[in-house]
Amino acid sequence: MTTTSIPRPEHRRHVEAADADPHDRGVARGAQLRDGIPTAIDVYDRLFALGGIAPAHVREDAERALDTIGRFRPGARAEIEGIARGSGTEPWRIAALNARTEILARSAVVPPGECTTIVRRVVGDGDSAPRTFGVQTWDWHIELNALWHTLEARGGRHGFVGLTENGILGKIGVNSAGLALHFNILGHLRDGVGGIPMHVLAAIVLEEAGSVAEAVEIVRSAPLASSGSFALFDEADAVLLDLSPVGVFAVRPEHGTLVRTNHFLTPVPAAAEKTWLYQPDSGERHDFVRARLKRTQPPATPDDLAGCLVTVDGEPPVTCLPDLDRPLGQRWASLATVTLEPATRTARILDGTPADIGSRDWRILTAG
């Protein structure tokens, strides 16, 4: 096995869009990504093909997803169509990027990546108010390393900042109301296309929800045909959601902490989990982080929390480096490390793994 550090772009792209009209906001995003979206499409076409998903099925799934998005939130569909227009791409192509998780659920050959998330709620002393903050690794295929960007989106009910991939509406971020969202993928036997894609739902939540309660209400109202996890937190509340085709289930903090890897934490969806996708890795990472948190001083800052995600050889790969001996579809890497803090409406994004903290600079974005 040959693991290696990850080559990074000299200048990570930052995209800004602030139009009140969703279509115009999409056009602005697409224009800024005009040279990068075709490459993203090419990589996902290769992953779809590797998974045995015919191009005709990809287009059918993408168009079905776009129709579902349009029924649930016409503005989200308009923004996707705007990205297509701004980038000179067919709308179904952008829809396929946004539904890439759901389309890849057809495949037993291309497993998903792996991410680790921690959210901490620290009770203040004396006059100090409680603080809630989170951190996660975003682990995905090394081939997508140059094809993600930081984002500042304004014009909707709430502005939000964070990161996402080329052409995809949203992923991880915090909004101007102080709602933060970390994102992990899960796997259920009934996963497929026909509901709101997880990435689109994340963007809708960040744009519309002013609190954890509002976010949960939006999620519960969405038609779901796939699985994922949203860690949702604001200054006063925090919850971890198991999202699945069989329902939405909540996990509350234990001793002020939420830990998420890539398996269900509630029994109903866990009964039909695609355990072969993530286990034993997900369980090992989850147990390792929980044990580390129990035996160390409770993290009191986002930096302290981010340090809990640093691992070395012989430990579960919370810090994930690619195995370059493996073929396309099996080279995982921690493409980014993200901390979110609702009180300051701040996302800090490291173009690196947790082990790169201190040697690389954070990009600091504020939602307002």
PDB file of N, CA, C and O in Angstrom, residues 218-259:
ATOM      1  N   ILE A 218     -38.079  21.094   7.987  1.00  0.00           N
ATOM      2  CA  ILE A 218     -37.865  21.024   6.537  1.00  0.00           C
ATOM      3  C   ILE A 218     -37.477  19.610   6.128  1.00  0.00           C
ATOM      4  O   ILE A 218     -38.011  19.048   5.158  1.00  0.00           O
ATOM      5  N   VAL A 219     -36.545  19.013   6.858  1.00  0.00           N
ATOM      6  CA  VAL A 219     -36.085  17.661   6.526  1.00  0.00           C
ATOM      7  C   VAL A 219     -37.244  16.671   6.594  1.00  0.00           C
ATOM      8  O   VAL A 219     -37.413  15.817   5.711  1.00  0.00           O
ATOM      9  N   ARG A 220     -38.047  16.766   7.630  1.00  0.00           N
ATOM     10  CA  ARG A 220     -39.161  15.827   7.789  1.00  0.00           C
ATOM     11  C   ARG A 220     -40.232  16.023   6.713  1.00  0.00           C
ATOM     12  O   ARG A 220     -40.985  15.090   6.414  1.00  0.00           O
ATOM     13  N   SER A 221     -40.287  17.203   6.114  1.00  0.00           N
ATOM     14  CA  SER A 221     -41.277  17.450   5.068  1.00  0.00           C
ATOM     15  C   SER A 221     -40.813  16.999   3.692  1.00  0.00           C
ATOM     16  O   SER A 221     -41.602  16.961   2.746  1.00  0.00           O
ATOM     17  N   ALA A 222     -39.539  16.670   3.565  1.00  0.00           N
ATOM     18  CA  ALA A 222     -38.965  16.350   2.259  1.00  0.00           C
ATOM     19  C   ALA A 222     -39.250  14.901   1.872  1.00  0.00           C
ATOM     20  O   ALA A 222     -39.166  13.999   2.719  1.00  0.00           O
ATOM     21  N   PRO A 223     -39.539  14.646   0.602  1.00  0.00           N
ATOM     22  CA  PRO A 223     -39.654  13.256   0.136  1.00  0.00           C
ATOM     23  C   PRO A 223     -38.254  12.646   0.020  1.00  0.00           C
ATOM     24  O   PRO A 223     -37.410  13.146  -0.724  1.00  0.00           O
ATOM     25  N   LEU A 224     -37.994  11.598   0.768  1.00  0.00           N
ATOM     26  CA  LEU A 224     -36.660  11.003   0.814  1.00  0.00           C
ATOM     27  C   LEU A 224     -36.670   9.617   0.191  1.00  0.00           C
ATOM     28  O   LEU A 224     -37.547   8.806   0.478  1.00  0.00           O
ATOM     29  N   ALA A 225     -35.678   9.356  -0.657  1.00  0.00           N
ATOM     30  CA  ALA A 225     -35.504   8.030  -1.232  1.00  0.00           C
ATOM     31  C   ALA A 225     -34.061   7.565  -1.083  1.00  0.00           C
ATOM     32  O   ALA A 225     -33.673   6.557  -1.667  1.00  0.00           O
ATOM     33  N   SER A 226     -33.274   8.315  -0.314  1.00  0.00           N
ATOM     34  CA  SER A 226     -31.872   7.967  -0.102  1.00  0.00           C
ATOM     35  C   SER A 226     -31.505   8.291   1.340  1.00  0.00           C
ATOM     36  O   SER A 226     -32.349   8.758   2.105  1.00  0.00           O
ATOM     37  N   SER A 227     -30.252   8.056   1.684  1.00  0.00           N
ATOM     38  CA  SER A 227     -29.833   8.168   3.081  1.00  0.00           C
ATOM     39  C   SER A 227     -28.688   9.151   3.255  1.00  0.00           C
ATOM     40  O   SER A 227     -27.885   9.369   2.351  1.00  0.00           O
ATOM     41  N   GLY A 228     -28.620   9.701   4.453  1.00  0.00           N
ATOM     42  CA  GLY A 228     -27.532  10.589   4.814  1.00  0.00           C
ATOM     43  C   GLY A 228     -27.682  10.998   6.262  1.00  0.00           C
ATOM     44  O   GLY A 228     -28.613  10.584   6.956  1.00  0.00           O
ATOM     45  N   SER A 229     -26.756  11.810   6.712  1.00  0.00           N
ATOM     46  CA  SER A 229     -26.821  12.329   8.070  1.00  0.00           C
ATOM     47  C   SER A 229     -26.551  13.818   8.043  1.00  0.00           C
ATOM     48  O   SER A 229     -25.594  14.267   7.414  1.00  0.00           O
ATOM     49  N   PHE A 230     -27.408  14.572   8.704  1.00  0.00           N
ATOM     50  CA  PHE A 230     -27.153  15.985   8.948  1.00  0.00           C
ATOM     51  C   PHE A 230     -26.909  16.155  10.445  1.00  0.00           C
ATOM     52  O   PHE A 230     -27.751  15.773  11.261  1.00  0.00           O
ATOM     53  N   ALA A 231     -25.767  16.713  10.806  1.00  0.00           N
ATOM     54  CA  ALA A 231     -25.551  17.205  12.163  1.00  0.00           C
ATOM     55  C   ALA A 231     -25.970  18.664  12.140  1.00  0.00           C
ATOM     56  O   ALA A 231     -25.326  19.487  11.477  1.00  0.00           O
ATOM     57  N   LEU A 232     -27.043  18.978  12.825  1.00  0.00           N
ATOM     58  CA  LEU A 232     -27.617  20.323  12.814  1.00  0.00           C
ATOM     59  C   LEU A 232     -27.427  20.954  14.184  1.00  0.00           C
ATOM     60  O   LEU A 232     -27.754  20.340  15.208  1.00  0.00           O
ATOM     61  N   PHE A 233     -26.913  22.189  14.217  1.00  0.00           N
ATOM     62  CA  PHE A 233     -26.725  22.839  15.507  1.00  0.00           C
ATOM     63  C   PHE A 233     -26.751  24.350  15.348  1.00  0.00           C
ATOM     64  O   PHE A 233     -26.375  24.904  14.313  1.00  0.00           O
ATOM     65  N   ASP A 234     -27.272  24.994  16.383  1.00  0.00           N
ATOM     66  CA  ASP A 234     -27.275  26.445  16.466  1.00  0.00           C
ATOM     67  C   ASP A 234     -26.742  26.825  17.843  1.00  0.00           C
ATOM     68  O   ASP A 234     -26.139  25.990  18.524  1.00  0.00           O
ATOM     69  N   GLU A 235     -26.954  28.041  18.266  1.00  0.00           N
ATOM     70  CA  GLU A 235     -26.405  28.462  19.555  1.00  0.00           C
ATOM     71  C   GLU A 235     -27.095  27.794  20.736  1.00  0.00           C
ATOM     72  O   GLU A 235     -26.532  27.727  21.828  1.00  0.00           O
ATOM     73  N   ALA A 236     -28.307  27.277  20.523  1.00  0.00           N
ATOM     74  CA  ALA A 236     -29.087  26.754  21.639  1.00  0.00           C
ATOM     75  C   ALA A 236     -29.384  25.264  21.564  1.00  0.00           C
ATOM     76  O   ALA A 236     -29.830  24.677  22.549  1.00  0.00           O
ATOM     77  N   ASP A 237     -29.136  24.624  20.428  1.00  0.00           N
ATOM     78  CA  ASP A 237     -29.616  23.262  20.239  1.00  0.00           C
ATOM     79  C   ASP A 237     -28.681  22.516  19.310  1.00  0.00           C
ATOM     80  O   ASP A 237     -27.937  23.124  18.521  1.00  0.00           O
ATOM     81  N   ALA A 238     -28.737  21.184  19.392  1.00  0.00           N
ATOM     82  CA  ALA A 238     -27.950  20.337  18.500  1.00  0.00           C
ATOM     83  C   ALA A 238     -28.657  18.995  18.363  1.00  0.00           C
ATOM     84  O   ALA A 238     -29.206  18.459  19.332  1.00  0.00           O
ATOM     85  N   VAL A 239     -28.626  18.435  17.153  1.00  0.00           N
ATOM     86  CA  VAL A 239     -29.222  17.129  16.910  1.00  0.00           C
ATOM     87  C   VAL A 239     -28.500  16.468  15.742  1.00  0.00           C
ATOM     88  O   VAL A 239     -27.995  17.150  14.838  1.00  0.00           O
ATOM     89  N   LEU A 240     -28.457  15.143  15.779  1.00  0.00           N
ATOM     90  CA  LEU A 240     -27.882  14.351  14.698  1.00  0.00           C
ATOM     91  C   LEU A 240     -29.027  13.566  14.079  1.00  0.00           C
ATOM     92  O   LEU A 240     -29.761  12.863  14.787  1.00  0.00           O
ATOM     93  N   LEU A 241     -29.223  13.691  12.771  1.00  0.00           N
ATOM     94  CA  LEU A 241     -30.334  13.029  12.111  1.00  0.00           C
ATOM     95  C   LEU A 241     -29.854  11.859  11.268  1.00  0.00           C
ATOM     96  O   LEU A 241     -28.920  11.988  10.476  1.00  0.00           O
ATOM     97  N   ASP A 242     -30.510  10.705  11.446  1.00  0.00           N
ATOM     98  CA  ASP A 242     -30.437   9.612  10.490  1.00  0.00           C
ATOM     99  C   ASP A 242     -31.531   9.852   9.462  1.00  0.00           C
ATOM    100  O   ASP A 242     -32.726   9.772   9.782  1.00  0.00           O
ATOM    101  N   LEU A 243     -31.153  10.157   8.219  1.00  0.00           N
ATOM    102  CA  LEU A 243     -32.117  10.342   7.138  1.00  0.00           C
ATOM    103  C   LEU A 243     -32.112   9.080   6.293  1.00  0.00           C
ATOM    104  O   LEU A 243     -31.031   8.571   5.936  1.00  0.00           O
ATOM    105  N   SER A 244     -33.281   8.575   5.943  1.00  0.00           N
ATOM    106  CA  SER A 244     -33.359   7.327   5.187  1.00  0.00           C
ATOM    107  C   SER A 244     -34.687   7.215   4.470  1.00  0.00           C
ATOM    108  O   SER A 244     -35.626   7.958   4.767  1.00  0.00           O
ATOM    109  N   PRO A 245     -34.813   6.259   3.531  1.00  0.00           N
ATOM    110  CA  PRO A 245     -36.100   6.056   2.866  1.00  0.00           C
ATOM    111  C   PRO A 245     -37.200   5.575   3.804  1.00  0.00           C
ATOM    112  O   PRO A 245     -38.381   5.624   3.442  1.00  0.00           O
ATOM    113  N   VAL A 246     -36.826   5.104   5.014  1.00  0.00           N
ATOM    114  CA  VAL A 246     -37.841   4.620   5.954  1.00  0.00           C
ATOM    115  C   VAL A 246     -38.131   5.630   7.050  1.00  0.00           C
ATOM    116  O   VAL A 246     -38.861   5.334   8.000  1.00  0.00           O
ATOM    117  N   GLY A 247     -37.587   6.833   6.932  1.00  0.00           N
ATOM    118  CA  GLY A 247     -37.906   7.866   7.902  1.00  0.00           C
ATOM    119  C   GLY A 247     -36.699   8.644   8.368  1.00  0.00           C
ATOM    120  O   GLY A 247     -35.552   8.370   7.982  1.00  0.00           O
ATOM    121  N   VAL A 248     -36.974   9.634   9.204  1.00  0.00           N
ATOM    122  CA  VAL A 248     -35.955  10.508   9.782  1.00  0.00           C
ATOM    123  C   VAL A 248     -35.949  10.282  11.286  1.00  0.00           C
ATOM    124  O   VAL A 248     -36.996  10.363  11.942  1.00  0.00           O
ATOM    125  N   PHE A 249     -34.770  10.013  11.853  1.00  0.00           N
ATOM    126  CA  PHE A 249     -34.654   9.643  13.260  1.00  0.00           C
ATOM    127  C   PHE A 249     -33.552  10.480  13.900  1.00  0.00           C
ATOM    128  O   PHE A 249     -32.502  10.697  13.290  1.00  0.00           O
ATOM    129  N   ALA A 250     -33.809  10.931  15.130  1.00  0.00           N
ATOM    130  CA  ALA A 250     -32.925  11.897  15.785  1.00  0.00           C
ATOM    131  C   ALA A 250     -32.092  11.254  16.887  1.00  0.00           C
ATOM    132  O   ALA A 250     -32.564  10.369  17.608  1.00  0.00           O
ATOM    133  N   VAL A 251     -30.858  11.746  17.008  1.00  0.00           N
ATOM    134  CA  VAL A 251     -29.957  11.386  18.102  1.00  0.00           C
ATOM    135  C   VAL A 251     -29.559  12.670  18.806  1.00  0.00           C
ATOM    136  O   VAL A 251     -29.115  13.630  18.153  1.00  0.00           O
ATOM    137  N   ARG A 252     -29.723  12.705  20.109  1.00  0.00           N
ATOM    138  CA  ARG A 252     -29.385  13.895  20.890  1.00  0.00           C
ATOM    139  C   ARG A 252     -27.992  13.757  21.490  1.00  0.00           C
ATOM    140  O   ARG A 252     -27.470  12.647  21.643  1.00  0.00           O
ATOM    141  N   PRO A 253     -27.351  14.873  21.850  1.00  0.00           N
ATOM    142  CA  PRO A 253     -25.994  14.813  22.394  1.00  0.00           C
ATOM    143  C   PRO A 253     -25.912  13.961  23.661  1.00  0.00           C
ATOM    144  O   PRO A 253     -26.832  13.950  24.485  1.00  0.00           O
ATOM    145  N   GLU A 254     -24.806  13.264  23.786  1.00  0.00           N
ATOM    146  CA  GLU A 254     -24.480  12.514  24.994  1.00  0.00           C
ATOM    147  C   GLU A 254     -23.284  13.192  25.655  1.00  0.00           C
ATOM    148  O   GLU A 254     -22.220  13.304  25.053  1.00  0.00           O
ATOM    149  N   HIS A 255     -23.503  13.681  26.877  1.00  0.00           N
ATOM    150  CA  HIS A 255     -22.473  14.444  27.580  1.00  0.00           C
ATOM    151  C   HIS A 255     -21.972  15.613  26.727  1.00  0.00           C
ATOM    152  O   HIS A 255     -20.771  15.914  26.679  1.00  0.00           O
ATOM    153  N   GLY A 256     -22.922  16.249  26.032  1.00  0.00           N
ATOM    154  CA  GLY A 256     -22.598  17.432  25.247  1.00  0.00           C
ATOM    155  C   GLY A 256     -21.930  17.159  23.917  1.00  0.00           C
ATOM    156  O   GLY A 256     -21.454  18.096  23.268  1.00  0.00           O
ATOM    157  N   THR A 257     -21.914  15.893  23.484  1.00  0.00           N
ATOM    158  CA  THR A 257     -21.151  15.537  22.285  1.00  0.00           C
ATOM    159  C   THR A 257     -21.979  14.677  21.337  1.00  0.00           C
ATOM    160  O   THR A 257     -22.719  13.793  21.769  1.00  0.00           O
ATOM    161  N   LEU A 258     -21.830  14.941  20.042  1.00  0.00           N
ATOM    162  CA  LEU A 258     -22.362  14.100  18.976  1.00  0.00           C
ATOM    163  C   LEU A 258     -21.190  13.607  18.136  1.00  0.00           C
ATOM    164  O   LEU A 258     -20.317  14.400  17.766  1.00  0.00           O
ATOM    165  N   VAL A 259     -21.163  12.325  17.826  1.00  0.00           N
ATOM    166  CA  VAL A 259     -20.118  11.753  16.968  1.00  0.00           C
ATOM    167  C   VAL A 259     -20.802  10.990  15.837  1.00  0.00           C
ATOM    168  O   VAL A 259     -21.690  10.170  16.077  1.00  0.00           O
TER     169      VAL A 259
END
